[in-house]
Amino acid sequence: MKIFLYVIVSTFFLACGGPKDATKLFDIQLEGQKKQFQKNQQVGVSIKNKKNLNITKVEYFIDGELLPLTNEKLTFDIERLGSKILIAKINFEDTSVDITKKIKVLAEKSPEIYTYEILNTYPHDKTSFTQGLEFKNDTLYEGTGHRGESVLRKLNYKTGKVLQEVSLDDSVFGEGLTVLKDKIYQLTWQSGLGYVYHKSDLSKIETFSYGKSKEGWGLCNDGEKIFKSDGTEKIWILDPENLIETDFIETVTNKSIFNKANELEYVNGKIYANVWQKESMMIIDAKSGAIEGVINFGGLKSKVEQHPKLDVLNGVAYHPGRKTFFVTGKNWDKLFEVNIIKK
């Protein structure tokens, strides 16, 4: 709302004969000429006044929120991290103008390192190219990929027995899924389509199209909204009522923006995300996008049957009753119940 009001002020100023390009008057100068910072970092800031105009006030904003300014130092105290537009609202000579600078605000700390311990091993269909995995109560839901082979199924996780199954159209490549209330949501990879099913019998309710997201990769939910990865640095936030992408977070470490989040699982404010093509998983803060931990699943793939179609680790599901994680991979013959342990 604040940005909207400032845009109105600036538009009015330009319409009344003000400068057509505010950058000809002012420029934001950041300490060290840097464009990449960390959350809560303090950075010296000034306005380059190209025409020596009489500046009466300067305020700085990101995402519509006023940034603290003390002794000419900005504090990047923002909730959502990633690529940002720093806005300086400059009051001068009875008028005002907004100027901007593109920056990146990254995580405050480096990710902590975790490992795992295997609690139990269960059978898993080695023909399943696992793309989505999630528990609802004691039932495991799985979505698989490959055109002509993609399915959505309910499983008895202890035996691997398929309880119910529906096939996707041969033209699509199935991807991640999530279960919210009485519905199942499933993505396809590059077709730009997702599906909604009745949880009770897997009958299809509707088909939906993606918005600005690039592709369909992983899904999870926090009980109210849906999170969707698309192979970029963004995790999109969807309204489950209409499947519109209302917002997004960006996944970042303390050093860079990261773009490898694949299959997703939401647990207690964190998103657990398989790292594409790696034997590891990220722990992402669902509000800020900060990658707070990395789980090394090295060695797990060696514990399954080795065969020509064996592929990477992919598939993470949290069992709230057992308070444990279940992980598998594409064309793995085993499903592992694990504890995640800080190293």
Short mmCIF file of C-alpha atoms in Angstrom, two decimals:
data_model
loop_
_atom_site.label_atom_id
_atom_site.label_comp_id
_atom_site.label_asym_id
_atom_site.label_seq_id
_atom_site.Cartn_x
_atom_site.Cartn_y
_atom_site.Cartn_z
CA MET A 1 0.00 0.00 0.00
CA LYS A 2 2.86 2.38 0.86
CA ILE A 3 4.56 1.75 -2.48
CA PHE A 4 1.25 2.31 -4.28
CA LEU A 5 0.81 5.72 -2.63
CA TYR A 6 4.36 6.71 -3.44
CA VAL A 7 3.88 5.75 -7.08
CA ILE A 8 0.81 8.04 -7.20
CA VAL A 9 2.84 10.93 -5.72
CA SER A 10 5.65 10.38 -8.23
CA THR A 11 3.24 10.13 -11.17
CA PHE A 12 1.55 13.40 -10.13
CA PHE A 13 4.93 15.11 -9.89
CA LEU A 14 5.97 13.98 -13.36
CA ALA A 15 2.63 15.04 -14.82
CA CYS A 16 3.17 18.57 -13.43
CA GLY A 17 6.35 19.13 -15.41
CA GLY A 18 8.91 17.41 -13.17
CA PRO A 19 11.93 15.49 -14.51
CA LYS A 20 11.08 12.60 -16.82
CA ASP A 21 13.89 10.50 -15.31
CA ALA A 22 14.52 10.80 -11.57
CA THR A 23 17.92 9.11 -11.99
CA LYS A 24 19.10 12.30 -13.69
CA LEU A 25 18.64 14.03 -10.35
CA PHE A 26 19.60 11.41 -7.74
CA ASP A 27 21.24 8.03 -7.24
CA ILE A 28 21.34 5.64 -4.27
CA GLN A 29 24.91 5.07 -3.08
CA LEU A 30 25.56 1.99 -0.91
CA GLU A 31 28.70 1.37 1.10
CA GLY A 32 31.41 -0.34 -0.94
CA GLN A 33 29.25 -0.10 -4.09
CA LYS A 34 27.91 -3.54 -3.16
CA LYS A 35 24.62 -4.97 -4.35
CA GLN A 36 24.51 -8.10 -2.19
CA PHE A 37 23.87 -8.06 1.55
CA GLN A 38 22.69 -10.26 4.43
CA LYS A 39 19.55 -9.97 6.53
CA ASN A 40 20.00 -7.45 9.40
CA GLN A 41 23.30 -6.22 7.95
CA GLN A 42 23.98 -2.52 8.54
CA VAL A 43 25.17 -0.66 5.45
CA GLY A 44 26.13 2.96 4.91
CA VAL A 45 23.84 4.75 2.48
CA SER A 46 23.69 8.17 0.87
CA ILE A 47 21.96 9.96 -1.98
CA LYS A 48 24.03 11.32 -4.81
CA ASN A 49 22.49 14.75 -5.47
CA LYS A 50 23.40 15.40 -9.11
CA LYS A 51 21.80 18.86 -9.35
CA ASN A 52 22.54 20.03 -5.78
CA LEU A 53 18.84 20.33 -5.00
CA ASN A 54 17.56 21.04 -1.50
CA ILE A 55 16.72 17.59 -0.05
CA THR A 56 14.55 17.79 3.06
CA LYS A 57 13.92 14.09 3.79
CA VAL A 58 14.89 10.62 2.56
CA GLU A 59 13.24 7.32 3.51
CA TYR A 60 14.11 3.82 2.29
CA PHE A 61 11.71 0.94 1.62
CA ILE A 62 11.76 -2.71 0.57
CA ASP A 63 8.51 -4.59 -0.12
CA GLY A 64 6.58 -1.57 1.11
CA GLU A 65 8.22 -1.64 4.55
CA LEU A 66 10.24 1.27 5.94
CA LEU A 67 13.86 0.29 6.67
CA PRO A 68 15.55 1.46 9.88
CA LEU A 69 18.10 4.23 9.28
CA THR A 70 20.56 5.18 12.04
CA ASN A 71 23.64 7.38 11.62
CA GLU A 72 23.31 7.12 7.84
CA LYS A 73 23.30 3.33 8.00
CA LEU A 74 20.47 1.14 6.71
CA THR A 75 19.57 -2.11 8.43
CA PHE A 76 18.22 -4.74 6.05
CA ASP A 77 15.62 -6.00 8.51
CA ILE A 78 13.18 -7.64 6.09
CA GLU A 79 11.12 -10.83 6.28
CA ARG A 80 11.39 -12.20 2.74
CA LEU A 81 14.84 -12.56 1.26
CA GLY A 82 16.17 -12.69 -2.29
CA SER A 83 16.24 -10.23 -5.19
CA LYS A 84 14.79 -6.92 -4.03
CA ILE A 85 14.12 -3.36 -5.17
CA LEU A 86 15.44 -0.78 -2.71
CA ILE A 87 13.30 2.37 -2.99
CA ALA A 88 14.43 5.79 -1.80
CA LYS A 89 11.59 8.31 -1.35
CA ILE A 90 13.21 11.72 -1.61
CA ASN A 91 11.47 14.93 -0.54
CA PHE A 92 13.01 18.02 -2.10
CA GLU A 93 11.91 21.57 -2.89
CA ASP A 94 8.22 21.01 -1.99
CA THR A 95 7.89 17.82 -4.04
CA SER A 96 9.05 14.21 -3.95
CA VAL A 97 10.29 11.44 -6.19
CA ASP A 98 11.14 7.74 -5.88
CA ILE A 99 14.36 6.21 -7.14
CA THR A 100 15.32 2.54 -7.05
CA LYS A 101 18.26 0.16 -6.94
CA LYS A 102 18.29 -3.60 -7.49
CA ILE A 103 19.95 -5.54 -4.67
CA LYS A 104 20.00 -9.01 -3.12
CA VAL A 105 19.31 -9.64 0.56
CA LEU A 106 20.55 -13.08 1.62
CA ALA A 107 20.33 -15.23 4.74
CA GLU A 108 21.95 -14.04 7.95
CA LYS A 109 23.73 -17.32 8.72
CA SER A 110 25.20 -20.23 6.80
CA PRO A 111 23.10 -23.44 6.72
CA GLU A 112 23.65 -25.99 9.47
CA ILE A 113 24.65 -29.49 8.38
CA TYR A 114 22.53 -32.55 9.19
CA THR A 115 22.81 -36.27 8.64
CA TYR A 116 20.37 -39.17 9.10
CA GLU A 117 19.81 -42.46 10.84
CA ILE A 118 17.69 -45.26 9.36
CA LEU A 119 14.92 -46.46 11.66
CA ASN A 120 13.07 -48.82 9.34
CA THR A 121 13.13 -50.00 5.73
CA TYR A 122 9.97 -50.78 3.76
CA PRO A 123 9.32 -52.14 0.25
CA HIS A 124 8.83 -49.64 -2.58
CA ASP A 125 7.86 -50.23 -6.21
CA LYS A 126 11.09 -49.92 -8.17
CA THR A 127 9.14 -49.05 -11.33
CA SER A 128 7.91 -45.84 -9.65
CA PHE A 129 9.69 -42.73 -10.88
CA THR A 130 8.83 -40.94 -7.63
CA GLN A 131 7.96 -37.25 -7.98
CA GLY A 132 5.66 -36.58 -5.02
CA LEU A 133 5.28 -38.23 -1.63
CA GLU A 134 3.05 -37.27 1.30
CA PHE A 135 1.23 -38.81 4.25
CA LYS A 136 -2.34 -38.16 5.25
CA ASN A 137 -2.96 -39.93 8.53
CA ASP A 138 -1.37 -43.37 8.01
CA THR A 139 -1.84 -43.53 4.24
CA LEU A 140 1.02 -42.69 1.89
CA TYR A 141 0.20 -40.81 -1.33
CA GLU A 142 2.63 -40.99 -4.23
CA GLY A 143 2.83 -39.33 -7.63
CA THR A 144 5.14 -40.66 -10.34
CA GLY A 145 6.58 -39.36 -13.60
CA HIS A 146 7.45 -40.22 -17.21
CA ARG A 147 5.01 -39.81 -20.05
CA GLY A 148 2.83 -42.87 -20.40
CA GLU A 149 3.78 -44.08 -16.90
CA SER A 150 2.63 -41.25 -14.61
CA VAL A 151 0.19 -42.21 -11.85
CA LEU A 152 -1.34 -41.01 -8.60
CA ARG A 153 -1.71 -43.71 -5.96
CA LYS A 154 -2.52 -44.48 -2.34
CA LEU A 155 -0.18 -46.91 -0.60
CA ASN A 156 0.12 -49.01 2.50
CA TYR A 157 3.61 -47.82 3.32
CA LYS A 158 4.46 -50.86 5.45
CA THR A 159 3.82 -53.38 2.68
CA GLY A 160 4.11 -51.22 -0.43
CA LYS A 161 0.67 -52.44 -1.52
CA VAL A 162 -1.21 -50.10 -3.86
CA LEU A 163 -4.63 -49.33 -2.35
CA GLN A 164 -5.94 -47.11 -5.16
CA GLU A 165 -4.41 -45.76 -8.35
CA VAL A 166 -5.28 -43.54 -11.31
CA SER A 167 -3.20 -42.96 -14.43
CA LEU A 168 -2.45 -39.56 -15.90
CA ASP A 169 -2.88 -38.85 -19.58
CA ASP A 170 -0.03 -40.28 -21.67
CA SER A 171 0.84 -36.80 -22.92
CA VAL A 172 1.88 -35.44 -19.50
CA PHE A 173 4.80 -36.03 -17.16
CA GLY A 174 3.56 -36.32 -13.56
CA GLU A 175 5.27 -34.33 -10.80
CA GLY A 176 4.78 -33.38 -7.14
CA LEU A 177 1.62 -33.65 -5.08
CA THR A 178 0.13 -32.48 -1.81
CA VAL A 179 -2.94 -33.45 0.24
CA LEU A 180 -4.99 -30.65 1.79
CA LYS A 181 -8.22 -31.40 3.63
CA ASP A 182 -10.30 -33.61 1.32
CA LYS A 183 -8.41 -32.84 -1.89
CA ILE A 184 -5.21 -33.95 -3.59
CA TYR A 185 -3.29 -31.52 -5.81
CA GLN A 186 -0.84 -32.85 -8.41
CA LEU A 187 1.46 -31.12 -10.90
CA THR A 188 2.71 -31.99 -14.34
CA TRP A 189 6.18 -31.00 -15.46
CA GLN A 190 6.17 -28.89 -18.64
CA SER A 191 2.50 -29.02 -19.68
CA GLY A 192 1.54 -26.02 -17.52
CA LEU A 193 -1.27 -28.06 -15.96
CA GLY A 194 -2.16 -29.33 -12.51
CA TYR A 195 -4.97 -31.57 -11.30
CA VAL A 196 -7.26 -31.62 -8.27
CA TYR A 197 -8.73 -34.92 -7.06
CA HIS A 198 -11.10 -36.14 -4.38
CA LYS A 199 -8.99 -37.73 -1.67
CA SER A 200 -11.58 -40.41 -1.01
CA ASP A 201 -11.58 -42.11 -4.42
CA LEU A 202 -8.97 -40.24 -6.53
CA SER A 203 -11.63 -39.01 -8.94
CA LYS A 204 -10.61 -35.84 -10.75
CA ILE A 205 -12.38 -32.61 -9.76
CA GLU A 206 -10.70 -30.08 -12.01
CA THR A 207 -7.66 -29.09 -14.05
CA PHE A 208 -5.82 -25.83 -13.39
CA SER A 209 -3.20 -23.80 -15.25
CA TYR A 210 -0.03 -22.27 -13.86
CA GLY A 211 0.43 -18.53 -13.58
CA LYS A 212 3.91 -17.01 -13.70
CA SER A 213 5.68 -20.13 -12.47
CA LYS A 214 7.94 -21.74 -15.03
CA GLU A 215 7.22 -25.46 -14.61
CA GLY A 216 5.67 -27.96 -12.20
CA TRP A 217 8.14 -29.61 -9.77
CA GLY A 218 7.14 -30.03 -6.11
CA LEU A 219 4.14 -29.28 -3.86
CA CYS A 220 3.46 -29.08 -0.13
CA ASN A 221 1.07 -27.18 2.15
CA ASP A 222 0.89 -25.67 5.65
CA GLY A 223 -2.82 -26.46 6.13
CA GLU A 224 -3.94 -23.18 4.59
CA LYS A 225 -1.85 -22.43 1.52
CA ILE A 226 0.08 -24.44 -1.03
CA PHE A 227 3.79 -24.08 -1.85
CA LYS A 228 5.03 -24.92 -5.37
CA SER A 229 8.57 -25.26 -6.74
CA ASP A 230 9.20 -24.76 -10.44
CA GLY A 231 12.93 -25.35 -11.02
CA THR A 232 13.89 -21.73 -10.35
CA GLU A 233 14.90 -19.91 -7.17
CA LYS A 234 11.23 -19.24 -6.44
CA ILE A 235 8.79 -21.24 -4.34
CA TRP A 236 5.33 -20.00 -5.25
CA ILE A 237 2.44 -19.61 -2.81
CA LEU A 238 -0.94 -20.73 -4.15
CA ASP A 239 -4.46 -20.13 -2.91
CA PRO A 240 -5.99 -23.64 -2.70
CA GLU A 241 -9.45 -22.31 -3.52
CA ASN A 242 -8.56 -21.02 -6.98
CA LEU A 243 -4.92 -22.19 -7.46
CA ILE A 244 -3.79 -18.63 -8.22
CA GLU A 245 -0.13 -17.89 -7.46
CA THR A 246 -0.54 -15.10 -4.93
CA ASP A 247 3.10 -14.64 -3.93
CA PHE A 248 6.48 -16.35 -3.73
CA ILE A 249 9.59 -16.74 -1.62
CA GLU A 250 13.13 -17.12 -2.96
CA THR A 251 15.51 -19.75 -1.60
CA VAL A 252 18.78 -18.23 -0.42
CA THR A 253 21.87 -19.07 1.60
CA ASN A 254 24.07 -16.47 3.26
CA LYS A 255 26.13 -16.34 0.04
CA SER A 256 23.81 -16.77 -2.91
CA ILE A 257 20.33 -17.35 -4.32
CA PHE A 258 19.76 -21.09 -4.89
CA ASN A 259 17.53 -22.67 -7.53
CA LYS A 260 17.49 -26.46 -7.05
CA ALA A 261 14.41 -27.12 -4.86
CA ASN A 262 12.52 -30.15 -6.16
CA GLU A 263 10.10 -32.33 -4.14
CA LEU A 264 8.72 -30.53 -1.07
CA GLU A 265 7.38 -31.29 2.41
CA TYR A 266 6.14 -28.76 4.99
CA VAL A 267 6.81 -29.40 8.70
CA ASN A 268 6.43 -26.84 11.52
CA GLY A 269 7.22 -23.70 9.55
CA LYS A 270 9.98 -25.28 7.46
CA ILE A 271 9.98 -26.61 3.91
CA TYR A 272 12.07 -29.73 3.38
CA ALA A 273 13.15 -29.81 -0.27
CA ASN A 274 15.04 -32.42 -2.23
CA VAL A 275 17.97 -30.83 -4.05
CA TRP A 276 17.62 -31.66 -7.73
CA GLN A 277 20.12 -34.32 -8.86
CA LYS A 278 21.81 -34.42 -5.43
CA GLU A 279 21.77 -36.79 -2.44
CA SER A 280 20.79 -33.96 -0.16
CA MET A 281 17.83 -32.00 1.14
CA MET A 282 17.38 -28.37 2.17
CA ILE A 283 15.56 -27.07 5.24
CA ILE A 284 14.00 -23.76 4.17
CA ASP A 285 12.25 -21.21 6.37
CA ALA A 286 8.80 -20.96 4.79
CA LYS A 287 8.47 -17.22 5.51
CA SER A 288 11.88 -15.83 4.61
CA GLY A 289 13.21 -18.37 2.11
CA ALA A 290 16.45 -18.73 4.10
CA ILE A 291 18.07 -22.15 3.70
CA GLU A 292 18.70 -22.92 7.36
CA GLY A 293 19.99 -26.47 6.98
CA VAL A 294 21.29 -29.04 4.52
CA ILE A 295 20.75 -32.77 5.11
CA ASN A 296 23.39 -35.07 3.62
CA PHE A 297 21.75 -38.31 2.47
CA GLY A 298 24.99 -39.67 1.03
CA GLY A 299 25.16 -43.46 1.01
CA LEU A 300 21.41 -44.05 1.00
CA LYS A 301 21.26 -44.82 -2.71
CA SER A 302 23.81 -47.61 -2.26
CA LYS A 303 21.38 -49.43 0.04
CA VAL A 304 18.79 -50.08 -2.70
CA GLU A 305 18.83 -52.54 -5.59
CA GLN A 306 21.23 -51.37 -8.28
CA HIS A 307 19.65 -51.62 -11.75
CA PRO A 308 19.77 -49.74 -15.11
CA LYS A 309 16.79 -47.46 -14.39
CA LEU A 310 17.91 -46.49 -10.86
CA ASP A 311 17.85 -42.71 -10.48
CA VAL A 312 18.35 -40.01 -7.84
CA LEU A 313 16.99 -39.43 -4.34
CA ASN A 314 13.57 -37.83 -4.65
CA GLY A 315 10.59 -38.07 -2.32
CA VAL A 316 10.17 -36.86 1.25
CA ALA A 317 7.13 -37.33 3.50
CA TYR A 318 6.68 -36.57 7.18
CA HIS A 319 4.54 -38.89 9.30
CA PRO A 320 3.05 -36.65 12.02
CA GLY A 321 1.98 -39.59 14.19
CA ARG A 322 5.42 -41.22 14.18
CA LYS A 323 7.25 -37.85 14.00
CA THR A 324 9.67 -39.29 11.47
CA PHE A 325 10.56 -38.67 7.82
CA PHE A 326 10.20 -41.15 4.99
CA VAL A 327 12.46 -40.83 1.95
CA THR A 328 12.95 -42.73 -1.29
CA GLY A 329 14.14 -42.13 -4.84
CA LYS A 330 13.24 -42.54 -8.47
CA ASN A 331 12.99 -46.26 -9.22
CA TRP A 332 14.18 -47.26 -5.75
CA ASP A 333 12.99 -50.58 -4.33
CA LYS A 334 13.04 -49.29 -0.75
CA LEU A 335 11.33 -46.61 1.34
CA PHE A 336 13.38 -45.48 4.35
CA GLU A 337 12.04 -44.19 7.64
CA VAL A 338 14.67 -41.87 9.10
CA ASN A 339 15.51 -39.47 11.87
CA ILE A 340 17.26 -36.26 10.83
CA ILE A 341 20.16 -35.40 13.14
CA LYS A 342 22.31 -32.29 13.41
CA LYS A 343 25.89 -33.19 12.62
#
